[in-house]
DNA sequence: GCGAGCGATGCGACAAGCGAATGTCTAGCA
DNA sequence: TGCTAGACATTCGCTTGTCGCATCGCTCGC
């Protein structure tokens, strides 16, 4: 998972030795270095001895009557020792950033409707709180996103389920149960209705849907109500669907997440859900794989955004 | 003696841990990494645990049923761990070069006459054997060179002494005792002499010298022979002196080291030295300070070159 | 359902590394 | 010349870390 290394014999040196070495080089004295490090002189003496033995290149310091002085070997070692401590500092810094969600990356995906309100709101809050995190976003359908999650290309995916949830290798964090709306044209008999309507009252309407067969789509809800809706027009895009509705060509179901972005010349009626909610929205992460701090923070932002999504949108009452 | 560091808290990690970490990251398995490192799986497991604890940033690997996989923190650590091992490799490589006299630097100085033959010959041999060593050269008089040695600006100095040797803080490596020649014009009565001549036989000649007073110069030898030479012309440069000699304006003393570079139209007669040699040439290093490998090698080259300097030059017999 | 593979952990043994005390060497001073 | 102070090296006893071995828990594939 990482490129191959040179793989040669390399001395087993402690990074502590190297820091002591630099401190001694700086002060020109074992005793002074020991004082600044809070150790005894004997400890420093042995640290340097150990380092000299490990590197096998003779003494690093000339021991003078008053203090020590770098030998040629010691002078050569200094920049490399500094590079080591530099790298360790860098690692410590970057890991701290990661822990404090001030750095690192977050790769997430979401299904299309989630991008209408839920994801953008969560994203705005997250970016405001954690501007240092590099974000990459993908759009896709639930099975595709879960595959990407499984293969390690995504850290988190916002997915939706109509029926059973695919619990297998995923950790699902429930965000919200999505209620349904039915969009009707302005002149429709139910356009002025107050409060939720039973779906059965639209059993004789023409329906606009993304698929001619209701099974597996939002129109499952109609089947559960005991009627098979007549799909007069098969239209995929939300804007197109609502255009058909606005033109009086039929009615269509709108999930709660898309309710806020519906045009003004159609009426949205909350659908009375009897039994199971139309679909649930989850944030999915890979099971058994530790969540990156940024993913945990983003999950929190998603929960907050989900709590702000109205259960009954325009024309209905808030739950 | 080194620039000040950032000086912040830095984890005490072993470089062994980091190498184990990289090996595990590479193989995606504790067991496989343990095999390649010749350790047991439990050792690797605890090494990683130690590293994770020392960095304090949560796990570096997700433990999966089949092997392990880098977490976000682990992914962040990889380049820094590689930088550390890189720096260690660089240090090991450069120290090896130093040990094998294939790198590093050598700063030496020499007095002017040594540059006529001794130093160039030693230098040629040294450069041929150790082309990787960066050489810097200084010219100066003996006291100045010794000061530079003492202050750490030089690693080695080629110095000469007429009388007592300043043993104080220096390590003196004897190179050669320098015999004297006297240069006479081609038509001089002694020009055809075979074998060394007593200096007294030139008591009545005109002398060319760098100083009007013989004390402290090569002409000390004349004083030791019981006569005070008459310095007719004060001339500093060797080529100039010999030009005066060739023109029949007088005779001059030539130290052995400069004998080989004397023009053909003057005769060089070895001077019979009675008692102490005119002067001795040493390679001096700082006492108590370890000699860089390159300095030791250069000292060897100087000894070889000194052995090749003829004691009796053209016109005399070899000693 | 059962064995194989993989990482975690308890145990005993050994080595590394610490502090404190002591030894050795040199420079400076009287 | 002898004494003293300062600096590094060394020894001793103890703590801490780390290893191998054996074993446990867990998951996947046959």
XYZ file of C-alpha atoms (C1' of nucleotides) in Angstrom:
698
model
C 0.000 0.000 0.000
C 3.107 2.152 0.018
C 5.975 2.329 -2.486
C 8.918 0.011 -1.875
C 11.841 1.376 0.152
C 15.587 1.184 -0.412
C 15.661 -1.366 2.444
C 19.269 -1.287 3.588
C 20.820 -1.724 7.007
C 20.073 1.321 9.092
C 21.247 1.991 12.628
C 18.781 1.616 15.490
C 18.986 5.061 16.979
C 16.558 6.546 19.409
C 15.141 9.914 18.511
C 15.906 10.835 22.098
C 19.583 10.280 21.411
C 19.391 12.603 18.455
C 17.721 15.343 20.418
C 20.289 15.004 23.171
C 22.974 15.093 20.510
C 21.651 18.354 19.094
C 21.359 19.856 22.531
C 24.934 18.923 23.377
C 26.121 20.293 20.036
C 24.266 23.484 20.769
C 25.681 23.971 24.241
C 29.076 22.408 23.725
C 28.752 20.653 27.037
C 27.252 17.442 28.360
C 26.610 19.012 31.736
C 24.764 22.039 30.422
C 22.731 19.947 28.018
C 21.815 17.630 30.872
C 20.623 20.563 32.924
C 18.421 21.921 30.151
C 16.977 18.464 29.537
C 16.344 17.787 33.201
C 18.662 14.783 33.271
C 21.903 13.970 34.929
C 25.237 14.366 33.231
C 25.888 10.642 33.315
C 22.719 9.984 31.362
C 23.764 12.401 28.631
C 27.230 10.898 28.533
C 25.774 7.460 27.931
C 23.239 8.707 25.402
C 26.038 10.111 23.311
C 28.109 6.974 23.799
C 25.167 4.893 22.629
C 24.693 7.086 19.594
C 28.364 6.942 18.713
C 28.342 3.159 19.069
C 25.163 2.798 17.007
C 26.486 4.923 14.160
C 29.836 3.179 14.315
C 31.631 6.165 12.847
C 33.914 7.038 15.713
C 33.321 9.779 18.254
C 30.917 12.600 17.477
C 32.482 14.930 20.001
C 36.030 15.653 21.079
C 36.088 15.600 24.849
C 38.023 18.669 25.877
C 38.996 19.671 29.407
C 36.222 22.252 29.337
C 33.234 20.838 27.520
C 33.063 19.069 24.220
C 33.361 20.027 20.579
C 31.896 18.456 17.446
C 34.193 16.260 15.421
C 33.932 16.140 11.644
C 31.546 13.171 12.012
C 29.466 15.144 14.473
C 29.328 18.122 12.128
C 28.124 15.833 9.384
C 25.433 14.361 11.599
C 23.920 17.661 12.731
C 21.783 18.449 9.675
C 20.477 14.904 9.494
C 19.564 14.893 13.166
C 17.782 18.169 12.596
C 15.925 16.644 9.665
C 14.759 13.818 11.890
C 13.461 16.071 14.617
C 11.951 18.296 11.949
C 10.045 15.338 10.521
C 8.861 14.334 13.978
C 7.665 17.837 14.651
C 5.822 17.810 11.362
C 4.190 14.512 12.173
C 3.141 15.665 15.631
C 1.753 18.889 14.216
C -0.211 17.232 11.454
C -1.614 14.564 13.759
C -2.744 17.265 16.163
C -4.469 19.050 13.293
C -6.176 15.816 12.391
C -7.303 15.264 15.979
C -8.624 18.789 16.241
C -10.280 18.593 12.829
C -8.086 21.419 11.605
C -6.614 19.421 8.759
C -6.778 16.159 6.918
C -9.406 15.279 4.363
C -12.947 14.075 4.207
C -14.375 12.265 1.223
C -18.129 11.917 1.300
C -20.926 11.074 -1.060
C -24.660 11.710 -1.096
C -27.667 10.790 -3.154
C -29.142 13.512 -5.313
C -32.067 14.658 -3.172
C -29.873 14.993 -0.106
C -27.983 17.678 -1.993
C -31.109 19.836 -2.117
C -30.904 20.972 1.489
C -29.524 18.446 3.966
C -25.978 18.156 2.650
C -25.481 21.830 1.719
C -26.589 22.969 5.178
C -24.388 20.451 6.942
C -21.542 21.345 4.662
C -21.875 25.065 5.350
C -21.768 24.509 9.094
C -18.846 22.092 8.791
C -16.766 24.370 6.600
C -17.358 27.271 8.948
C -16.164 25.222 11.909
C -13.344 23.313 10.218
C -11.952 25.348 7.335
C -8.709 23.344 7.284
C -10.254 20.078 6.161
C -9.916 19.241 2.474
C -13.329 18.104 1.236
C -14.182 15.988 -1.770
C -17.761 15.231 -2.687
C -19.383 12.609 -4.843
C -22.934 12.169 -6.058
C -24.499 8.811 -6.702
C -27.209 6.349 -5.913
C -27.227 4.478 -2.646
C -25.781 1.133 -3.824
C -22.993 2.868 -5.678
C -22.092 5.031 -2.709
C -21.996 2.018 -0.419
C -19.654 0.258 -2.797
C -17.382 3.294 -2.822
C -17.471 3.270 0.964
C -16.608 -0.397 1.063
C -13.670 -0.009 -1.300
C -12.251 2.797 0.817
C -12.869 5.599 -1.669
C -15.313 7.322 0.645
C -15.211 8.074 4.340
C -18.920 8.701 4.696
C -21.985 8.386 2.500
C -25.445 9.873 2.892
C -27.813 7.144 1.721
C -31.516 6.443 1.716
C -33.458 3.225 2.123
C -37.063 2.488 1.257
C -37.448 -0.926 2.846
C -34.938 -3.063 4.663
C -31.592 -1.440 5.423
C -28.439 -3.113 4.065
C -26.770 -3.462 7.452
C -24.100 -5.900 6.359
C -20.703 -4.192 6.377
C -21.839 -0.679 7.161
C -22.376 1.431 10.217
C -25.638 3.310 9.672
C -26.279 6.511 11.576
C -29.935 7.447 11.348
C -30.477 11.019 10.231
C -34.182 11.345 9.566
C -37.306 9.540 8.430
C -38.445 11.210 5.348
C -42.099 12.116 4.961
C -43.676 12.478 1.545
C -45.467 15.301 -0.194
C -47.675 15.165 -3.179
C -47.348 17.983 -5.633
C -50.572 19.026 -7.320
C -51.273 21.843 -9.819
C -52.700 25.088 -8.499
C -56.182 24.330 -9.767
C -56.390 20.833 -8.312
C -59.347 20.078 -6.014
C -56.976 19.300 -3.138
C -54.745 22.318 -3.747
C -56.198 24.196 -0.815
C -56.308 21.290 1.630
C -55.058 21.908 5.147
C -53.153 19.155 6.891
C -52.049 15.775 5.576
C -54.034 13.999 2.921
C -54.531 10.275 2.466
C -52.861 9.109 -0.736
C -56.004 7.165 -1.669
C -57.746 10.421 -2.489
C -55.432 10.710 -5.501
C -56.050 7.168 -6.734
C -57.762 8.414 -9.894
C -55.253 11.134 -10.753
C -52.670 10.973 -13.505
C -49.216 10.466 -12.041
C -45.815 11.728 -13.062
C -42.963 9.436 -11.991
C -39.434 8.491 -12.854
C -40.495 4.963 -13.629
C -43.604 3.469 -15.228
C -43.737 0.834 -12.495
C -44.279 2.035 -8.940
C -42.456 -0.823 -7.268
C -39.239 0.204 -5.547
C -39.901 3.915 -5.963
C -41.647 6.431 -3.802
C -44.931 5.230 -5.304
C -44.514 2.104 -3.208
C -46.510 4.186 -0.728
C -49.466 4.132 -3.101
C -49.290 0.359 -3.343
C -49.340 0.211 0.434
C -52.498 2.315 0.313
C -54.112 -0.279 -1.886
C -54.158 1.316 -5.319
C -51.925 1.162 -8.325
C -51.288 4.685 -9.606
C -51.595 5.311 -13.281
C -48.274 6.697 -14.480
C -49.171 8.900 -17.390
C -45.770 10.505 -17.899
C -42.360 9.054 -17.127
C -40.083 11.961 -16.211
C -36.724 11.725 -14.448
C -35.681 15.167 -13.303
C -37.309 17.008 -10.441
C -37.599 20.288 -12.265
C -39.129 18.515 -15.235
C -41.576 16.581 -13.109
C -42.741 19.730 -11.398
C -43.046 21.440 -14.738
C -45.469 18.708 -15.817
C -47.385 19.109 -12.588
C -47.557 22.874 -12.949
C -48.944 22.400 -16.480
C -51.781 20.331 -15.037
C -50.625 17.068 -16.600
C -50.753 15.111 -13.315
C -49.479 14.887 -9.767
C -46.241 13.544 -8.369
C -44.673 12.548 -5.068
C -41.954 14.756 -3.611
C -39.706 13.579 -0.762
C -39.362 15.938 2.171
C -35.746 16.731 1.342
C -36.764 18.219 -1.986
C -39.836 20.044 -0.652
C -38.094 23.323 0.028
C -36.959 23.727 -3.541
C -40.349 23.298 -5.194
C -41.637 26.023 -7.461
C -44.392 28.317 -6.212
C -47.108 27.465 -8.785
C -47.670 23.934 -7.511
C -49.197 23.008 -4.189
C -47.378 20.609 -1.869
C -49.601 18.487 0.319
C -48.117 16.393 3.091
C -49.015 12.753 2.710
C -50.426 11.036 5.750
C -48.088 8.122 6.336
C -49.789 5.130 7.836
C -47.286 2.639 9.040
C -43.631 2.777 7.983
C -42.223 6.131 6.750
C -41.661 6.383 3.056
C -37.899 6.214 3.403
C -35.170 6.759 5.943
C -31.938 8.696 5.421
C -28.716 7.490 6.985
C -25.112 8.517 7.137
C -23.177 5.348 6.422
C -19.582 4.616 7.388
C -17.558 1.460 6.957
C -18.038 -0.898 9.866
C -14.937 -1.821 11.820
C -12.974 0.971 10.267
C -12.214 3.847 12.616
C -13.966 7.028 11.720
C -11.697 9.965 10.924
C -12.275 12.887 13.288
C -13.449 14.947 10.333
C -16.035 12.293 9.472
C -17.343 12.324 13.039
C -17.599 16.103 12.929
C -19.388 15.985 9.581
C -21.796 13.402 10.977
C -22.616 15.842 13.763
C -23.243 18.575 11.239
C -25.526 16.247 9.290
C -27.520 15.452 12.434
C -27.969 19.148 13.125
C -29.016 19.832 9.569
C -31.441 16.903 9.676
C -33.027 18.286 12.836
C -33.644 21.553 10.992
C -35.365 19.896 8.034
C -39.132 20.523 8.521
C -41.219 17.350 8.660
C -44.171 19.164 7.158
C -43.193 21.700 4.652
C -45.113 24.612 3.102
C -48.842 24.139 3.362
C -48.619 21.637 6.221
C -48.018 21.908 9.915
C -44.658 21.458 11.482
C -44.115 18.250 13.421
C 27.337 26.246 17.997
C 24.133 25.436 16.127
C 21.106 27.627 15.414
C 18.366 27.580 18.042
C 15.559 25.011 17.591
C 11.782 25.381 17.839
C 12.036 23.520 21.175
C 8.530 22.170 21.684
C 7.295 18.947 23.213
C 8.037 16.136 20.829
C 7.077 12.500 21.241
C 9.758 10.012 22.247
C 9.474 7.582 19.414
C 12.017 4.972 18.484
C 13.161 4.938 14.911
C 12.640 1.201 15.112
C 8.953 1.803 15.692
C 8.802 3.977 12.609
C 10.489 1.396 10.445
C 8.147 -1.284 11.743
C 5.266 1.075 11.075
C 6.321 1.569 7.476
C 6.814 -2.140 6.987
C 3.354 -2.898 8.355
C 1.846 -0.158 6.189
C 3.606 -1.670 3.202
C 2.443 -5.213 3.817
C -0.908 -4.479 5.403
C -0.227 -7.142 7.979
C 1.496 -7.415 11.339
C 2.333 -11.057 10.739
C 3.945 -10.538 7.349
C 5.861 -7.507 8.562
C 7.082 -9.520 11.537
C 8.313 -12.255 9.225
C 10.235 -9.865 6.999
C 11.775 -8.208 10.051
C 12.685 -11.491 11.693
C 10.518 -10.834 14.737
C 7.408 -12.352 16.167
C 3.941 -11.034 15.500
C 3.471 -10.079 19.131
C 6.540 -7.862 19.039
C 5.222 -5.986 16.019
C 1.813 -5.657 17.616
C 3.325 -4.039 20.667
C 5.658 -1.822 18.658
C 2.661 -0.359 16.864
C 0.797 -0.031 20.135
C 3.746 1.850 21.604
C 3.882 4.156 18.602
C 0.159 4.820 18.741
C 0.402 5.589 22.440
C 3.427 7.846 21.993
C 1.782 9.870 19.239
C -1.451 10.031 21.198
C -3.502 10.427 18.068
C -5.601 7.299 18.192
C -4.943 4.118 16.243
C -2.749 4.199 13.152
C -4.226 1.013 11.752
C -7.703 -0.454 11.626
C -7.469 -4.053 12.741
C -9.438 -6.026 10.216
C -10.190 -9.749 10.302
C -7.550 -10.244 7.631
C -4.648 -7.923 8.255
C -4.671 -4.228 9.009
C -5.300 -1.034 7.093
C -4.023 2.480 7.617
C -6.361 4.907 9.312
C -6.387 8.557 8.336
C -3.851 9.232 11.092
C -1.659 6.433 9.771
C -1.854 7.810 6.258
C -0.755 11.178 7.583
C 2.162 9.658 9.426
C 3.599 7.724 6.486
C 5.458 10.548 4.729
C 6.925 11.813 7.977
C 8.097 8.350 8.964
C 9.670 8.057 5.545
C 11.363 11.407 6.031
C 12.850 10.165 9.289
C 14.225 6.959 7.808
C 15.405 8.965 4.825
C 17.353 11.282 7.099
C 18.831 8.333 8.957
C 19.871 6.729 5.710
C 21.469 9.978 4.648
C 23.342 10.240 7.922
C 24.554 6.650 7.712
C 25.637 7.129 4.114
C 27.498 10.345 4.756
C 29.203 8.988 7.858
C 30.316 5.974 5.873
C 31.722 8.260 3.210
C 33.542 10.144 5.900
C 34.945 6.949 7.375
C 36.036 5.693 3.976
C 37.444 9.103 3.036
C 34.992 9.316 0.168
C 33.441 12.543 1.377
C 33.661 15.265 3.959
C 36.120 18.100 3.824
C 39.743 18.785 4.606
C 41.058 22.245 5.343
C 44.815 22.463 5.353
C 47.472 25.098 5.213
C 51.122 25.107 4.240
C 54.051 27.488 4.228
C 55.180 28.808 0.872
C 58.161 26.567 0.117
C 56.189 23.439 0.948
C 53.988 24.348 -1.993
C 56.924 23.956 -4.369
C 56.894 20.171 -4.362
C 55.899 18.520 -1.108
C 52.292 19.680 -0.917
C 51.455 19.453 -4.636
C 52.754 15.887 -4.796
C 50.863 14.843 -1.677
C 47.796 16.615 -2.973
C 47.934 14.870 -6.334
C 48.147 11.460 -4.703
C 45.391 12.323 -2.229
C 43.012 13.628 -4.868
C 43.555 10.559 -7.006
C 42.726 8.285 -4.082
C 39.931 10.323 -2.509
C 38.211 12.399 -5.149
C 35.109 12.908 -2.978
C 36.809 15.014 -0.324
C 36.259 18.755 -0.568
C 39.631 20.450 -0.133
C 40.381 23.973 0.933
C 43.923 25.268 1.047
C 45.567 28.185 2.784
C 49.018 29.642 2.518
C 50.746 31.328 5.414
C 53.685 31.432 7.716
C 54.079 28.876 10.454
C 52.813 30.924 13.427
C 49.765 32.044 11.493
C 48.945 28.523 10.385
C 49.234 27.221 13.933
C 46.831 29.897 15.114
C 44.358 28.909 12.438
C 44.743 25.300 13.560
C 44.130 26.243 17.165
C 41.020 28.238 16.370
C 39.557 25.324 14.448
C 39.812 26.895 10.985
C 42.278 24.295 9.800
C 42.396 20.527 10.165
C 46.073 20.211 9.342
C 48.978 22.543 8.731
C 52.349 21.917 7.113
C 54.799 23.960 9.147
C 58.541 24.365 9.434
C 60.722 25.070 12.434
C 64.285 26.340 12.519
C 65.015 25.889 16.187
C 62.850 24.593 19.000
C 59.466 23.173 18.035
C 56.343 24.757 19.559
C 54.974 21.545 21.043
C 52.413 23.185 23.267
C 48.913 22.489 21.994
C 49.848 20.766 18.758
C 50.424 17.265 17.587
C 53.500 17.400 15.338
C 54.073 14.681 12.783
C 57.627 14.819 11.493
C 57.804 14.837 7.725
C 61.453 15.576 6.890
C 64.604 17.355 7.980
C 65.372 19.844 5.324
C 68.876 20.052 4.000
C 70.197 23.239 2.379
C 71.570 23.957 -1.057
C 73.591 26.898 -2.163
C 72.864 28.220 -5.620
C 75.879 29.541 -7.527
C 76.122 30.894 -11.076
C 77.362 28.579 -13.800
C 80.818 30.186 -13.912
C 81.407 30.057 -10.170
C 84.597 28.305 -8.993
C 82.529 25.778 -7.033
C 80.002 25.192 -9.806
C 81.549 21.882 -10.704
C 82.061 20.630 -7.155
C 81.071 17.071 -6.410
C 79.528 16.325 -3.055
C 78.549 18.669 -0.252
C 80.461 21.851 0.328
C 81.208 23.573 3.591
C 79.392 26.891 3.757
C 82.598 28.575 4.900
C 84.026 28.274 1.421
C 81.488 30.914 0.350
C 82.287 33.340 3.145
C 83.669 35.907 0.725
C 80.897 35.694 -1.857
C 78.159 38.210 -2.356
C 74.834 36.879 -0.989
C 71.291 37.263 -2.192
C 68.726 36.968 0.630
C 65.223 37.980 1.559
C 66.518 39.954 4.491
C 69.620 42.096 5.005
C 70.140 40.441 8.379
C 70.837 36.714 8.432
C 69.352 36.067 11.878
C 66.205 33.936 11.856
C 66.539 33.077 8.189
C 68.235 30.270 6.388
C 71.467 32.233 6.648
C 71.473 31.317 10.345
C 73.455 28.367 9.043
C 76.233 30.735 7.960
C 76.350 32.256 11.403
C 76.678 28.752 12.824
C 79.623 28.253 10.487
C 81.321 31.271 11.979
C 81.005 33.941 9.311
C 78.517 36.714 8.668
C 77.536 36.671 5.010
C 77.538 39.914 3.122
C 74.028 40.445 1.775
C 74.544 42.420 -1.391
C 70.999 42.184 -2.715
C 67.795 41.897 -0.734
C 65.339 39.940 -2.888
C 62.130 38.254 -1.694
C 60.917 35.973 -4.419
C 62.604 32.686 -5.309
C 62.528 33.239 -9.018
C 63.937 36.701 -8.564
C 66.703 35.471 -6.271
C 67.732 32.815 -8.742
C 67.654 35.346 -11.548
C 70.191 37.383 -9.597
C 72.293 34.291 -9.067
C 72.150 33.315 -12.745
C 73.288 36.815 -13.658
C 76.406 36.316 -11.507
C 75.403 38.882 -8.883
C 75.925 36.529 -5.974
C 74.929 33.230 -4.380
C 71.909 32.264 -2.282
C 70.674 29.476 -0.058
C 67.886 27.223 -1.321
C 65.990 24.875 0.969
C 65.641 21.298 -0.213
C 61.936 21.669 -0.845
C 62.563 24.336 -3.449
C 65.538 22.590 -5.030
C 63.604 20.758 -7.701
C 62.179 23.936 -9.164
C 65.480 25.738 -9.693
C 66.365 26.936 -13.194
C 68.983 25.025 -15.162
C 71.583 27.816 -15.544
C 72.527 27.897 -11.870
C 74.370 25.164 -9.998
C 72.946 23.797 -6.792
C 75.516 22.568 -4.292
C 74.372 20.631 -1.236
C 75.553 22.270 1.940
C 77.342 20.075 4.437
C 75.252 20.409 7.567
C 77.285 20.113 10.703
C 75.071 19.608 13.688
C 71.345 20.370 13.577
C 69.628 20.335 10.193
C 68.651 23.710 8.854
C 65.015 23.212 9.516
C 62.456 20.466 10.072
C 59.078 20.184 8.387
C 56.074 18.891 10.290
C 52.426 18.262 9.692
C 50.668 19.762 12.675
C 47.220 18.880 13.971
C 45.360 20.109 17.041
C 46.226 18.068 20.097
C 43.340 16.302 21.795
C 41.072 16.875 18.865
C 40.292 13.766 16.882
C 41.760 13.771 13.416
C 39.262 13.543 10.599
C 39.818 10.446 8.445
C 40.635 12.707 5.526
C 43.313 14.444 7.572
C 44.863 11.106 8.466
C 44.866 10.098 4.818
C 46.407 13.397 3.782
C 49.064 12.985 6.446
C 49.918 9.642 4.879
C 50.174 11.251 1.470
C 52.455 13.923 2.911
C 54.716 11.270 4.421
C 54.951 9.498 1.081
C 55.707 12.736 -0.719
C 58.331 13.637 1.879
C 60.034 10.296 1.350
C 60.291 11.070 -2.354
C 61.935 14.475 -1.805
C 65.652 13.952 -2.598
C 67.945 14.851 0.274
C 70.710 15.771 -2.155
C 69.376 17.252 -5.329
C 70.938 17.662 -8.797
C 74.684 17.716 -8.662
C 74.867 15.910 -5.311
C 74.481 12.319 -4.231
C 71.283 10.931 -2.902
C 71.175 10.208 0.807
C -19.947 -25.864 11.659
C -15.184 -26.093 11.858
C -10.504 -25.098 10.870
C -7.240 -21.485 9.414
C -5.511 -16.969 9.717
C -4.742 -12.722 12.210
C -4.163 -9.527 15.984
C -4.202 -8.934 21.284
C -2.541 -10.212 25.691
C -0.464 -12.550 29.929
C 3.865 -14.337 31.521
C 8.694 -14.818 32.498
C 13.328 -13.408 31.202
C 16.603 -10.293 29.671
C 18.546 -5.883 28.269
C 18.476 -0.882 28.288
C 18.546 3.211 30.725
C 18.110 5.995 34.802
C 20.116 8.457 39.210
C 23.653 8.730 42.636
C 28.199 8.300 43.830
C 32.828 7.982 42.492
C 37.003 8.187 39.396
C 40.069 10.619 36.027
C 41.885 14.358 33.722
C 43.041 19.244 32.909
C 43.276 24.234 33.636
C 43.922 27.888 36.684
C 45.852 29.679 40.868
C 48.800 30.401 44.836
C 54.719 22.476 42.926
C 50.644 21.339 44.899
C 45.666 22.386 45.375
C 41.019 23.159 43.801
C 37.258 23.378 40.619
C 35.059 21.872 36.564
C 33.931 18.453 33.114
C 33.368 13.838 31.288
C 33.637 8.568 32.288
C 32.453 4.687 35.004
C 30.286 1.646 38.435
C 26.290 0.074 41.104
C 21.561 -0.950 42.073
C 17.111 -0.472 40.444
C 13.254 0.578 37.270
C 11.388 0.233 32.828
C 10.914 -1.496 28.348
C 10.827 -5.245 25.060
C 11.281 -9.844 23.436
C 9.641 -14.769 22.605
C 6.318 -18.103 23.787
C 1.859 -19.548 24.494
C -2.846 -18.589 24.368
C -7.258 -16.140 23.535
C -10.888 -13.967 20.737
C -12.496 -12.953 16.430
C -13.773 -13.537 11.471
C -13.797 -15.747 7.018
C -13.964 -19.581 3.807
C -14.559 -24.462 2.948
